[in-house]
Amino acid sequence: MQMTQITNSKELLSTALQSRIIPNQEFLLQGSILDSAVDHLIHRLRGLCDTVDASPEQFHDLEVCLSLRQPTQTAPLMLRVRRALDRDSPFQLRYIGQPELDRSRPTLVRSSIDVGCTSTILDFLTELGCRLDFEYVSRGYIFRKGRMKITVSKIKAVPGKQQEIGSETVSQSYLVELSVLAPNGQDSIGDEMRIFAEQLKPLVQLEKIDYKRLGGLP
Amino acid sequence: MNITNGVNVSVETTCENQIQEITYDGTEIYQPPPTLSETLTRCAARIDFSKTSLDDLKKEDKSAEDDVKDSSQFQPSLWPWDSVRNKLNDALTEICVLSDVISIAKDKRYLVLDPVPEDPDEIKPIVQVYSRKKALGQAAQVLLSGAERLRNSHSEQRNRNVTDFHIELLRLRQNWRLKKVSNAIIGDLSYRTAGSKYGMSGTFEVTKAEDLTDEEAASGTTGSGNNGLPTQSPKTTSSLRVIVPAELQGVAYIKVITQKDQEDLCTANVNLMGHGPNITQQAGVWQKTLEFAQNVLFCKELFSQLAREAIQLQAPIPHVVIGNQIRATLLPGIQLIISLCHSTTFDSSQPGPINDHDHVLEHSLHQLLREVHHKNSHHPFPHPTSGPLGPSKKRMLAGPKAADRESLLEMTKSQTILEQIIAQAQHIFMRKRTQYVLDTLARDVKDPQIVSHWNAMNSPIMSCVKINIVTHGYDTINRTSLVIHVKERSLKCICRDGRVMHLSYEPQELRDLILCQINSHQISCLLNLARCMAWTVLSNSNNLGIGKVEPLGNASSCLLASPNGDRMIAVQIRCDPQIDVKVYIARSPRPDFIPNPLVPEKFWENLGGHFKEVRFDKIEGKSFLNKMEFLMAALTSNSV
């Protein structure tokens, strides 16, 4: 009985994937802007994005990246757990796949799976054998325009337990990310994002960033 | 590269030399290849020094083949460079002559160089005159029109009535969305930025009114023509003109009628006009045009949304959508008719019944549509930000909190605008009916007073009324109170003792309930009064079981005995269909007891039984209790 139920749920998942209702692809463009100019960008985004009347939504998140080394595979499995520091909301467990090497696409495309979790997820993953890779605090503003999510955030190092969380900044600039989560086969969103990125052009240059190339840097 | 299967392949150059002779045995004797000097000589011989231009050289290429044939046929000359030498010699001679001529010409004594004159074109003077005249005329035209415009702008500046185009554009820009597309200025009056997903475009074009005479002419023609909007009224002139698409011109409103058997119970017109600050005075006449157009768009969107919902909804009595009309059944026999009226002529659309404008309904419709817009545009942001955009906060919590299928299904339910409007209309009817029943009862039943308090604060689909039943002058003895919750299609009555009764939309049920409450109020008041007057309650019953059976009880009664027990009063109250009180009294023992053989002792008289009806309406007193008090007082005797 138990087994049949499991196969049923697996079948349900596969049919859901086939019918393309699960958003499992992330389209991403990234850029950065100096601290001194970030106000202009916020101003511009407020004009361009939805909910013009409201003040920009702030966020303050802590992301923990864990890796699980498997004996059969050389590359470790990376998992990210993210939680909001400024409010009580569920944790978010996230798997991000390798970016697709397709030059013709206007954005970076990578597979992404998001799951809401309770706070015990960190203990659970540690029990599974995951080890802490790195962690950081991200604080900034979030906007939306249709399906697009735009975050303007400051990356900060996580200080020691005694100090107050999120006081040490990593750089003198803000990270700007434009992303859309969509099911398979919705490639038209890439062009939509490119057009939006064009509108932010003089302020911030949003591009596809190849992590592998960055990884080679010292 | 497979060595084992290797086949020897010989590679030879093709035969490049010409065959001089073929001997009889078939051996080919080749011409020896020309030496370098021979090739050079042949090439040099082919140069024609008289042809120097590119075209000549190309032509020469074509004829090169012939030359080759010729040269092979002829005998080679004595000295191979002979022709080349001759040609170079000739060239040297020519150059020497040229240099001599130039040196002589430099002296200007014997020879003068003059340019060779060309033949002048023959020009007809009349054509020249014409073309010059035409060009001058065009230039004059440009200058004149420029001067005209300058004069106009000067007169505009002098004339305070006509404001500057750019100032007006600035004012327009403050209230409406504008953008520049190539040479035109396009505005948008749709609700798309507010979250609307209605497909109809709401673009309009902004142009400059050319000049006053033009505008007057235009207003003269259009005022009587297709769109007689008050915008073209010639009283206030504006240098800015807006052009709205034809489908947004005119006046639109949504008419809501509730009908009962072809008789209109309530009508209301809904539109956007006359709301918000009237800024036409400061802004300009175009403000009104745009407001009208936006109103048309609003009405159309609202109606299309309602019509779509009416078709999708699964009602027990299906909603009907015909043309510009939606019919929905509220309660049996009562219909709600929503129709879209859109007229492009202003005069005929002076709405008659604008007086009974239902502000509440209008507010509800606005509120509901705006809520849909708001939901479209105000999705909650995910926290942490890696979460997906779109699901509500409840949905985000459903996974971690392991919500079951039931609660997930519950989340997907939402009420459509039409459903909410129908619910509100039903509630309005229920409230009106309840009010009517309570008011008529309060008017008809005078004895116990029925006081109803309506809560001022209520929701669109729920209101609350508290009913107090008291007898004037005896408020302290007893007070019956109950609360009625008026909902969409039902009533909920909560009595003092905690009983809860659910009533349907039929008004008769409420009437019966109130009459029953009056009955029991009278009896319980009487019991309290009797106790105050030291009378004894022998029995009482709220449901005697006589007379017509009613849903919530019928006649009630009680039996009282005087303090010393010699008098009894029996009271019966019926409420079918009017309140009817009957009072009987009995006395035992009778004062004039005469012993006889059948009843030898006086105590047999205590059995009682001889009730006589009192003509209750003849008793002094304002109310039932008052009369009963008098009656009890009169029957109480100290003499025993």
mmCIF file of N, CA, C and O in Angstrom, chain A residues 57-106:
data_model
loop_
_atom_site.group_PDB
_atom_site.id
_atom_site.type_symbol
_atom_site.label_atom_id
_atom_site.label_comp_id
_atom_site.label_asym_id
_atom_site.label_seq_id
_atom_site.Cartn_x
_atom_site.Cartn_y
_atom_site.Cartn_z
ATOM 1 N N GLU A 57 9.995 47.223 -1.317
ATOM 2 C CA GLU A 57 10.011 46.172 -0.301
ATOM 3 C C GLU A 57 11.463 45.855 0.066
ATOM 4 O O GLU A 57 12.316 45.683 -0.802
ATOM 5 N N GLN A 58 11.704 45.792 1.365
ATOM 6 C CA GLN A 58 13.061 45.483 1.807
ATOM 7 C C GLN A 58 13.161 44.022 2.197
ATOM 8 O O GLN A 58 12.172 43.386 2.532
ATOM 9 N N PHE A 59 14.365 43.520 2.158
ATOM 10 C CA PHE A 59 14.570 42.157 2.638
ATOM 11 C C PHE A 59 15.930 42.043 3.300
ATOM 12 O O PHE A 59 16.817 42.874 3.086
ATOM 13 N N HIS A 60 16.059 41.026 4.086
ATOM 14 C CA HIS A 60 17.284 40.805 4.852
ATOM 15 C C HIS A 60 17.387 39.288 5.048
ATOM 16 O O HIS A 60 16.702 38.720 5.889
ATOM 17 N N ASP A 61 18.182 38.661 4.207
ATOM 18 C CA ASP A 61 18.211 37.205 4.185
ATOM 19 C C ASP A 61 19.594 36.686 4.548
ATOM 20 O O ASP A 61 20.608 37.352 4.314
ATOM 21 N N LEU A 62 19.588 35.481 5.059
ATOM 22 C CA LEU A 62 20.847 34.779 5.327
ATOM 23 C C LEU A 62 20.863 33.536 4.457
ATOM 24 O O LEU A 62 19.929 32.743 4.486
ATOM 25 N N GLU A 63 21.893 33.391 3.657
ATOM 26 C CA GLU A 63 21.983 32.209 2.809
ATOM 27 C C GLU A 63 23.137 31.339 3.275
ATOM 28 O O GLU A 63 24.255 31.830 3.482
ATOM 29 N N VAL A 64 22.846 30.069 3.434
ATOM 30 C CA VAL A 64 23.853 29.104 3.860
ATOM 31 C C VAL A 64 24.005 28.101 2.736
ATOM 32 O O VAL A 64 23.022 27.537 2.267
ATOM 33 N N CYS A 65 25.226 27.925 2.281
ATOM 34 C CA CYS A 65 25.455 26.967 1.211
ATOM 35 C C CYS A 65 26.116 25.722 1.789
ATOM 36 O O CYS A 65 27.141 25.811 2.462
ATOM 37 N N LEU A 66 25.500 24.587 1.529
ATOM 38 C CA LEU A 66 26.012 23.326 2.064
ATOM 39 C C LEU A 66 26.379 22.440 0.888
ATOM 40 O O LEU A 66 25.765 22.516 -0.170
ATOM 41 N N SER A 67 27.390 21.591 1.102
ATOM 42 C CA SER A 67 27.749 20.682 0.023
ATOM 43 C C SER A 67 27.794 19.262 0.554
ATOM 44 O O SER A 67 28.176 19.021 1.698
ATOM 45 N N LEU A 68 27.375 18.360 -0.293
ATOM 46 C CA LEU A 68 27.348 16.940 0.073
ATOM 47 C C LEU A 68 28.288 16.209 -0.878
ATOM 48 O O LEU A 68 28.086 16.203 -2.093
ATOM 49 N N ARG A 69 29.343 15.618 -0.308
ATOM 50 C CA ARG A 69 30.306 14.897 -1.153
ATOM 51 C C ARG A 69 29.849 13.464 -1.279
ATOM 52 O O ARG A 69 29.592 12.790 -0.293
ATOM 53 N N GLN A 70 29.742 13.021 -2.522
ATOM 54 C CA GLN A 70 29.318 11.648 -2.743
ATOM 55 C C GLN A 70 30.512 10.867 -3.250
ATOM 56 O O GLN A 70 31.310 11.382 -4.046
ATOM 57 N N PRO A 71 30.673 9.618 -2.805
ATOM 58 C CA PRO A 71 31.859 8.853 -3.203
ATOM 59 C C PRO A 71 31.898 8.576 -4.695
ATOM 60 O O PRO A 71 32.970 8.501 -5.289
ATOM 61 N N THR A 72 30.741 8.455 -5.329
ATOM 62 C CA THR A 72 30.759 8.070 -6.742
ATOM 63 C C THR A 72 31.036 9.259 -7.656
ATOM 64 O O THR A 72 31.515 9.088 -8.765
ATOM 65 N N GLN A 73 30.715 10.427 -7.197
ATOM 66 C CA GLN A 73 30.848 11.578 -8.092
ATOM 67 C C GLN A 73 31.922 12.527 -7.580
ATOM 68 O O GLN A 73 32.108 12.667 -6.367
ATOM 69 N N THR A 74 32.586 13.154 -8.511
ATOM 70 C CA THR A 74 33.675 14.052 -8.121
ATOM 71 C C THR A 74 33.130 15.390 -7.643
ATOM 72 O O THR A 74 33.590 15.928 -6.647
ATOM 73 N N ALA A 75 32.149 15.911 -8.387
ATOM 74 C CA ALA A 75 31.620 17.229 -8.012
ATOM 75 C C ALA A 75 30.657 17.074 -6.843
ATOM 76 O O ALA A 75 29.788 16.191 -6.868
ATOM 77 N N PRO A 76 30.795 17.882 -5.819
ATOM 78 C CA PRO A 76 29.866 17.771 -4.696
ATOM 79 C C PRO A 76 28.504 18.353 -5.055
ATOM 80 O O PRO A 76 28.384 19.198 -5.934
ATOM 81 N N LEU A 77 27.486 17.864 -4.365
ATOM 82 C CA LEU A 77 26.129 18.380 -4.559
ATOM 83 C C LEU A 77 25.976 19.618 -3.678
ATOM 84 O O LEU A 77 26.218 19.559 -2.474
ATOM 85 N N MET A 78 25.593 20.721 -4.304
ATOM 86 C CA MET A 78 25.473 21.971 -3.553
ATOM 87 C C MET A 78 24.004 22.254 -3.261
ATOM 88 O O MET A 78 23.167 22.170 -4.162
ATOM 89 N N LEU A 79 23.726 22.596 -2.023
ATOM 90 C CA LEU A 79 22.365 22.963 -1.640
ATOM 91 C C LEU A 79 22.428 24.285 -0.889
ATOM 92 O O LEU A 79 23.369 24.529 -0.143
ATOM 93 N N ARG A 80 21.425 25.100 -1.122
ATOM 94 C CA ARG A 80 21.409 26.397 -0.462
ATOM 95 C C ARG A 80 20.168 26.504 0.411
ATOM 96 O O ARG A 80 19.076 26.157 -0.032
ATOM 97 N N VAL A 81 20.367 26.973 1.609
ATOM 98 C CA VAL A 81 19.236 27.211 2.508
ATOM 99 C C VAL A 81 19.204 28.708 2.787
ATOM 100 O O VAL A 81 20.224 29.310 3.112
ATOM 101 N N ARG A 82 18.042 29.266 2.621
ATOM 102 C CA ARG A 82 17.938 30.707 2.780
ATOM 103 C C ARG A 82 16.828 31.009 3.764
ATOM 104 O O ARG A 82 15.770 30.371 3.728
ATOM 105 N N ARG A 83 17.048 31.956 4.615
ATOM 106 C CA ARG A 83 15.983 32.329 5.532
ATOM 107 C C ARG A 83 15.954 33.841 5.713
ATOM 108 O O ARG A 83 16.979 34.510 5.555
ATOM 109 N N ALA A 84 14.759 34.326 5.989
ATOM 110 C CA ALA A 84 14.595 35.764 6.186
ATOM 111 C C ALA A 84 14.945 36.097 7.627
ATOM 112 O O ALA A 84 14.462 35.444 8.549
ATOM 113 N N LEU A 85 15.785 37.096 7.797
ATOM 114 C CA LEU A 85 16.172 37.476 9.159
ATOM 115 C C LEU A 85 15.211 38.493 9.751
ATOM 116 O O LEU A 85 15.165 38.684 10.954
ATOM 117 N N ASP A 86 14.462 39.178 8.868
ATOM 118 C CA ASP A 86 13.638 40.277 9.373
ATOM 119 C C ASP A 86 12.195 39.882 9.593
ATOM 120 O O ASP A 86 11.387 40.708 9.975
ATOM 121 N N ARG A 87 11.852 38.641 9.327
ATOM 122 C CA ARG A 87 10.465 38.233 9.581
ATOM 123 C C ARG A 87 10.411 36.727 9.773
ATOM 124 O O ARG A 87 11.373 36.016 9.479
ATOM 125 N N ASP A 88 9.277 36.284 10.242
ATOM 126 C CA ASP A 88 9.111 34.866 10.519
ATOM 127 C C ASP A 88 8.465 34.221 9.304
ATOM 128 O O ASP A 88 7.270 34.358 9.082
ATOM 129 N N SER A 89 9.266 33.568 8.513
ATOM 130 C CA SER A 89 8.719 32.906 7.337
ATOM 131 C C SER A 89 9.473 31.602 7.130
ATOM 132 O O SER A 89 10.559 31.418 7.670
ATOM 133 N N PRO A 90 8.899 30.691 6.346
ATOM 134 C CA PRO A 90 9.561 29.401 6.178
ATOM 135 C C PRO A 90 10.933 29.522 5.522
ATOM 136 O O PRO A 90 11.173 30.455 4.749
ATOM 137 N N PHE A 91 11.787 28.577 5.830
ATOM 138 C CA PHE A 91 13.100 28.525 5.174
ATOM 139 C C PHE A 91 12.896 28.091 3.730
ATOM 140 O O PHE A 91 11.894 27.478 3.391
ATOM 141 N N GLN A 92 13.850 28.405 2.915
ATOM 142 C CA GLN A 92 13.750 28.049 1.505
ATOM 143 C C GLN A 92 14.975 27.219 1.141
ATOM 144 O O GLN A 92 16.105 27.691 1.255
ATOM 145 N N LEU A 93 14.737 25.973 0.741
ATOM 146 C CA LEU A 93 15.835 25.105 0.306
ATOM 147 C C LEU A 93 15.899 25.192 -1.206
ATOM 148 O O LEU A 93 14.880 25.176 -1.882
ATOM 149 N N ARG A 94 17.124 25.269 -1.735
ATOM 150 C CA ARG A 94 17.236 25.535 -3.154
ATOM 151 C C ARG A 94 18.367 24.729 -3.754
ATOM 152 O O ARG A 94 19.452 24.638 -3.177
ATOM 153 N N TYR A 95 18.077 24.133 -4.895
ATOM 154 C CA TYR A 95 19.114 23.468 -5.673
ATOM 155 C C TYR A 95 19.260 24.238 -6.972
ATOM 156 O O TYR A 95 18.269 24.532 -7.646
ATOM 157 N N ILE A 96 20.497 24.581 -7.302
ATOM 158 C CA ILE A 96 20.747 25.291 -8.558
ATOM 159 C C ILE A 96 21.667 24.431 -9.414
ATOM 160 O O ILE A 96 22.729 24.012 -8.963
ATOM 161 N N GLY A 97 21.242 24.150 -10.637
ATOM 162 C CA GLY A 97 22.038 23.319 -11.536
ATOM 163 C C GLY A 97 23.097 24.132 -12.267
ATOM 164 O O GLY A 97 23.238 25.337 -12.062
ATOM 165 N N GLN A 98 23.834 23.445 -13.123
ATOM 166 C CA GLN A 98 24.866 24.125 -13.906
ATOM 167 C C GLN A 98 24.205 24.994 -14.969
ATOM 168 O O GLN A 98 23.204 24.590 -15.556
ATOM 169 N N PRO A 99 24.742 26.165 -15.212
ATOM 170 C CA PRO A 99 24.150 27.002 -16.261
ATOM 171 C C PRO A 99 24.335 26.370 -17.634
ATOM 172 O O PRO A 99 25.351 25.730 -17.904
ATOM 173 N N GLU A 100 23.340 26.535 -18.484
ATOM 174 C CA GLU A 100 23.411 25.964 -19.827
ATOM 175 C C GLU A 100 24.341 26.788 -20.687
ATOM 176 O O GLU A 100 24.309 28.015 -20.662
ATOM 177 N N LEU A 101 25.160 26.078 -21.453
ATOM 178 C CA LEU A 101 26.131 26.782 -22.288
ATOM 179 C C LEU A 101 25.517 27.022 -23.657
ATOM 180 O O LEU A 101 25.801 26.321 -24.618
ATOM 181 N N ASP A 102 24.651 27.988 -23.720
ATOM 182 C CA ASP A 102 24.008 28.303 -24.995
ATOM 183 C C ASP A 102 24.210 29.785 -25.255
ATOM 184 O O ASP A 102 23.637 30.631 -24.583
ATOM 185 N N ARG A 103 25.047 30.081 -26.226
ATOM 186 C CA ARG A 103 25.396 31.483 -26.452
ATOM 187 C C ARG A 103 24.262 32.269 -27.089
ATOM 188 O O ARG A 103 24.205 33.485 -26.971
ATOM 189 N N SER A 104 23.363 31.545 -27.771
ATOM 190 C CA SER A 104 22.325 32.275 -28.503
ATOM 191 C C SER A 104 21.290 32.866 -27.548
ATOM 192 O O SER A 104 20.580 33.794 -27.903
ATOM 193 N N ARG A 105 21.199 32.321 -26.338
ATOM 194 C CA ARG A 105 20.170 32.825 -25.434
ATOM 195 C C ARG A 105 20.584 34.156 -24.825
ATOM 196 O O ARG A 105 21.763 34.352 -24.506
ATOM 197 N N PRO A 106 19.628 35.025 -24.617
ATOM 198 C CA PRO A 106 19.985 36.339 -24.071
ATOM 199 C C PRO A 106 20.293 36.311 -22.572
ATOM 200 O O PRO A 106 20.874 37.248 -22.061
#
